[in-house]
Coordinates of C-alpha atoms and ligand atoms in Angstrom, one line a residue:
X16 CA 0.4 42.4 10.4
X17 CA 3.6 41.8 12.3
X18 CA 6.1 39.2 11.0
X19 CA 5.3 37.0 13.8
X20 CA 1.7 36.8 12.8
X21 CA 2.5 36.5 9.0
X22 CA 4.4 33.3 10.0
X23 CA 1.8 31.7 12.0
X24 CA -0.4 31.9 8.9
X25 CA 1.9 30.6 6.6
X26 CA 2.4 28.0 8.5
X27 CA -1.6 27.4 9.6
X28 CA -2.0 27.7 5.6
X29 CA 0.7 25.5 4.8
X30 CA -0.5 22.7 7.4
X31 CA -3.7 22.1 6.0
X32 CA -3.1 21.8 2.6
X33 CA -1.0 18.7 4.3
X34 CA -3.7 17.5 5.8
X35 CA -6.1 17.3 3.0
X36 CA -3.6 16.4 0.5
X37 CA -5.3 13.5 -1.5
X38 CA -6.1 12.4 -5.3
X39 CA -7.7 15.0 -6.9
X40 CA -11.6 15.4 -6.7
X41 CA -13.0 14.3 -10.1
X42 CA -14.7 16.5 -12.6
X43 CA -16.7 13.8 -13.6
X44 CA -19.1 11.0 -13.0
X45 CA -16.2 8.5 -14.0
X46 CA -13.2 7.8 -16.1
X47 CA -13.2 4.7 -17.0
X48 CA -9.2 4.8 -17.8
X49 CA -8.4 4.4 -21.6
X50 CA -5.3 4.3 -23.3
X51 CA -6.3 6.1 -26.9
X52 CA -4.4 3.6 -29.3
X53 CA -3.6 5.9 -32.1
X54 CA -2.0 8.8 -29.7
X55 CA -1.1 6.2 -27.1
X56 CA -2.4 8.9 -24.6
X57 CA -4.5 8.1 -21.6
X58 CA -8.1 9.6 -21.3
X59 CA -11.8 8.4 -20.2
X60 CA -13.4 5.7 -22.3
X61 CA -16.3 7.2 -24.5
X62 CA -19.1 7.0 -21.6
X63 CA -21.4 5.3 -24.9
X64 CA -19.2 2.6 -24.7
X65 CA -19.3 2.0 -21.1
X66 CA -21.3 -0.8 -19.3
X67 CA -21.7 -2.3 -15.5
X68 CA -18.6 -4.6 -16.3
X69 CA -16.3 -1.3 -15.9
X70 CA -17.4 -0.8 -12.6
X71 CA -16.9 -5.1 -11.3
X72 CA -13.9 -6.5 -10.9
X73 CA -13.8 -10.3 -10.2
X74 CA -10.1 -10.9 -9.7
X75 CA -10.2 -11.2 -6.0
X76 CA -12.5 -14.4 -5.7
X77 CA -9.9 -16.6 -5.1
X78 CA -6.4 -16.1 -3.2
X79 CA -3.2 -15.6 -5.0
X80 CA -0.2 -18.1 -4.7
X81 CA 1.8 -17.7 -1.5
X82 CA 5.4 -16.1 -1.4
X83 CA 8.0 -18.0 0.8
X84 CA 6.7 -15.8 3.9
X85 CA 3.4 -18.0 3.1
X86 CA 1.6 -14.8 2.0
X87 CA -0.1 -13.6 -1.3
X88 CA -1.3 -10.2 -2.2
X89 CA -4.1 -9.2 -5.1
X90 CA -3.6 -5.0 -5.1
X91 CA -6.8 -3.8 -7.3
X92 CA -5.3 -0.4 -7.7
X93 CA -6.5 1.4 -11.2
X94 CA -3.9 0.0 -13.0
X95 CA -5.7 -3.2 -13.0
X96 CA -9.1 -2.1 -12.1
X97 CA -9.5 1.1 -15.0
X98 CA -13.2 2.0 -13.3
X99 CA -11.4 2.7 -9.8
X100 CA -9.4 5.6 -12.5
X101 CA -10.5 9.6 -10.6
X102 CA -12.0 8.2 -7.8
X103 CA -9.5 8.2 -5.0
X104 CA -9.5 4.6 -4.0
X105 CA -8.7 1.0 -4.2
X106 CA -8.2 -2.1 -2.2
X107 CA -5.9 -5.4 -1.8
X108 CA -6.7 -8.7 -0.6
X109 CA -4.4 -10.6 1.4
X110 CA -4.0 -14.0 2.3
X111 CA -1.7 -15.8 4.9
X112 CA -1.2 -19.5 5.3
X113 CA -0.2 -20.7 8.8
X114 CA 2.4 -18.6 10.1
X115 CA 2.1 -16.2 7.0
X116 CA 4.0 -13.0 7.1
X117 CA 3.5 -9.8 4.6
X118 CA 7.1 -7.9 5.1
X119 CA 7.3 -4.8 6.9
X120 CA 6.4 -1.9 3.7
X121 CA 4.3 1.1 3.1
X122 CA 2.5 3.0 0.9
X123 CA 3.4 6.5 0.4
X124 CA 0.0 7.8 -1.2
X125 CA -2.5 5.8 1.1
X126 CA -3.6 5.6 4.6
X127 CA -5.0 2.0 4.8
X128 CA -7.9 -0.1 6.8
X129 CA -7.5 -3.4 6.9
X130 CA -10.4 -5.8 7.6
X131 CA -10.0 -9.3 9.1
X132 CA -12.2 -11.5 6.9
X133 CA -10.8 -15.1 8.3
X134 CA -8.1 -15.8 10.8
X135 CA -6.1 -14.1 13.5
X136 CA -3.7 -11.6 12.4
X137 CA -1.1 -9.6 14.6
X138 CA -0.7 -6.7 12.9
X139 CA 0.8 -3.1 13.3
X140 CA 3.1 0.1 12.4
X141 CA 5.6 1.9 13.5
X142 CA 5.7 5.7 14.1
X143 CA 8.1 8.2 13.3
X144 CA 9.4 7.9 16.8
X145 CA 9.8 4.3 16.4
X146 CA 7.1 3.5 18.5
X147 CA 5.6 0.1 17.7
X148 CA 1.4 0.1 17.6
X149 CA 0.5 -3.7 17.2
X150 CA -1.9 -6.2 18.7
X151 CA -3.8 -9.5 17.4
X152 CA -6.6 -8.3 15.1
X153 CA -9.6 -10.9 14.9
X154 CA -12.3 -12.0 12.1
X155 CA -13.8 -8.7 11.9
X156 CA -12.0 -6.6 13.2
X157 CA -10.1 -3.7 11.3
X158 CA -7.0 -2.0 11.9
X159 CA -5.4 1.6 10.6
X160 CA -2.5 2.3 8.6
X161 CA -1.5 5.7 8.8
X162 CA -0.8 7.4 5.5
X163 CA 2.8 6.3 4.8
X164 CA 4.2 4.5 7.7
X165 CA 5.5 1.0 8.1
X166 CA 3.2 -1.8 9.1
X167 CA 3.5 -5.6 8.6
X168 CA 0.7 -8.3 9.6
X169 CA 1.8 -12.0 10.8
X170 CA -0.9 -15.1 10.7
X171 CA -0.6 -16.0 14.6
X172 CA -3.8 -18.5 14.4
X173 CA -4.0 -22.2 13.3
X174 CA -5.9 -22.0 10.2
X175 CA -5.1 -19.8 6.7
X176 CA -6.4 -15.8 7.0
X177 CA -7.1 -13.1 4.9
X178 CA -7.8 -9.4 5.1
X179 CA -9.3 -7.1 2.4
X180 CA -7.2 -3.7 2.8
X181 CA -8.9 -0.4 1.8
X182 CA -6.9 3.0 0.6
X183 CA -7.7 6.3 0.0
X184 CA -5.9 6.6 -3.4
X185 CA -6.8 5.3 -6.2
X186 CA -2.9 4.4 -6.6
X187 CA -1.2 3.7 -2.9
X188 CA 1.9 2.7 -4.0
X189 CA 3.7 -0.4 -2.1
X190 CA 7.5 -0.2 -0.7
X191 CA 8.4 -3.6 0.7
X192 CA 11.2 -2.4 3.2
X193 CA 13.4 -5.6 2.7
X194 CA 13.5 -5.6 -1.1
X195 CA 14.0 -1.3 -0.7
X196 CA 17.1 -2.0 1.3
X197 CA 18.9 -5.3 0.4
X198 CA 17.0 -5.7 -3.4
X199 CA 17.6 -2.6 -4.9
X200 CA 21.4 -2.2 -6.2
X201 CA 22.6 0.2 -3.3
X202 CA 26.0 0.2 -2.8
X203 CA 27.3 -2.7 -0.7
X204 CA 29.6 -0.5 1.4
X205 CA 27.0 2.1 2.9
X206 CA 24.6 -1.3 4.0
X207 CA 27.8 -2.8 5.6
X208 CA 28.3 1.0 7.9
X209 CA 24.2 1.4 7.9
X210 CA 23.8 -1.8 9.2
X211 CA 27.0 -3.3 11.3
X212 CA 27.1 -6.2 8.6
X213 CA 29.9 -7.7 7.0
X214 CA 29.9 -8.4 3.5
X215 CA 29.3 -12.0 3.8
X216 CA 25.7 -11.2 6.0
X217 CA 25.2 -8.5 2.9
X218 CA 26.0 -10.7 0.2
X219 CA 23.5 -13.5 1.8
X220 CA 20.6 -10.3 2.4
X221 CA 21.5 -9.6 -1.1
X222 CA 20.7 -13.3 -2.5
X223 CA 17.7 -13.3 -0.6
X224 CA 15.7 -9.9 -1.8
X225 CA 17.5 -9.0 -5.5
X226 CA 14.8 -10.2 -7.6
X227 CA 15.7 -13.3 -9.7
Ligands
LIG26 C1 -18.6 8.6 -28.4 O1 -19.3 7.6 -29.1 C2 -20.4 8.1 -29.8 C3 -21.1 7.0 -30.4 O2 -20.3 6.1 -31.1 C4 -19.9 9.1 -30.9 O3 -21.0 9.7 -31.6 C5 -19.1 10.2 -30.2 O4 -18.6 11.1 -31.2 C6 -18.0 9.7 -29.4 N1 -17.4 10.8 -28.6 C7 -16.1 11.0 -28.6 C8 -15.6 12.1 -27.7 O5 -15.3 10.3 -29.2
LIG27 C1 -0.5 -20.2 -9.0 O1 0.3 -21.3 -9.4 C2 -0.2 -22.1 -10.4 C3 0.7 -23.3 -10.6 O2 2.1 -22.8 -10.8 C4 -0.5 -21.3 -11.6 O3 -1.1 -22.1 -12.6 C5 -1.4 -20.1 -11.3 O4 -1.6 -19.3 -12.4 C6 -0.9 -19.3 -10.1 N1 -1.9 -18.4 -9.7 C7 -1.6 -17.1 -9.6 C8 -2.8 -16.2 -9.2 O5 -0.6 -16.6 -9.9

């Protein structure tokens, strides 16, 4: 095989293990997550001592309280939801009062549909080219989040909305881009050259997104 070729195959090889990188496929029916008291480990709750009330969750009924961008988020990942545990999935739901805006962010283990279940909602992301994908998403309609990239929803109608928002890991991950830059202890000096501020426009960022 000549060098060339060996390349392209590494490379073809290499690709789609990429593409089909995911949570790993379970070797069970379920695991309903357990932390073992005695060892403090994590494993599968004895399946004798499971029942239908692993697999419901009723902590999205009602919405959360909203944040001062008038938006509140419920994520049912595994950690709070111990049936979704070797699945591969989970969900959030979103509300927004008037106006409502959830922060640009991402989640760097989850591509994400999000559902319209009341309200209008401009939502979209931004490439890695910094190309911006965005439009005003209706009661149900849905929108994709690529795996990774930055998106950000506002409420653009005259009455409250809310989403439910699906992923494709059982544990997405959420980076609010805001409280990554200005709310997470970098050093003052490299935000004042990243971003043209002074130190006065830092120090008010700063106050802002450090949490309390
Ligand atoms: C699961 O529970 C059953 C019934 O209590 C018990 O007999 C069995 O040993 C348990 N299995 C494990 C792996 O602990
Ligand atoms: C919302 O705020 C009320 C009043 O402060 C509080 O009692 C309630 O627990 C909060 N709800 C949530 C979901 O945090």
């Amino acid at each position: 095989m000549s060098q060339k070729l060996k390349i392209l195959l590494f490379l073809t090889l290499f690709h789609t293990h990429v593409a089909f990188a995911s949570d790993p496929d379970p070797l069970q029916d379920f695991c309903i997550a357990f932390k073992d008291s005695a060892s403090g480990n994590p494993s599968c709750k004895n399946s004798s001592a499971v029942t239908v009330e692993d697999f419901t969750f009723s902590g999205i009924k009602f919405p959360g309280n909203y944040s001062q961008t008038g938006f509140s988020a419920t994520p049912v990942n595994s950690n709070v939801f111990p049936g979704l545990n070797t699945l591969g999935m989970s969900f959030v739901r979103a509300d927004f009062d008037v106006g409502g805006v959830n922060v640009p962010h991402s989640h760097p283990r989850a591509t994400e549909t999000a559902f319209v279940m009341e309200g209008r909602i401009y939502s979209g992301f931004v490439d890695t080219n910094n190309r911006v994908y965005a439009k005003v998403v209706e009661k149900g309609e849905v929108m994709v989040f690529p795996r990774g990239l930055v998106h950000f929803q506002m409420n653009v109608g005259d009455t409250a909305a809310s989403i439910l928002g699906s992923f494709n890991s059982q544990n997405p991950g959420l980076q609010k881009i805001p409280a990554a830059i200005f709310g997470s202890g970098i050093e003052e000096a490299l935000l004042e050259k990243a971003f043209g501020l002074n130190a006065k426009e830092i120090a008010k960022l700063r106050k802002r997104f450090l949490p309390h």
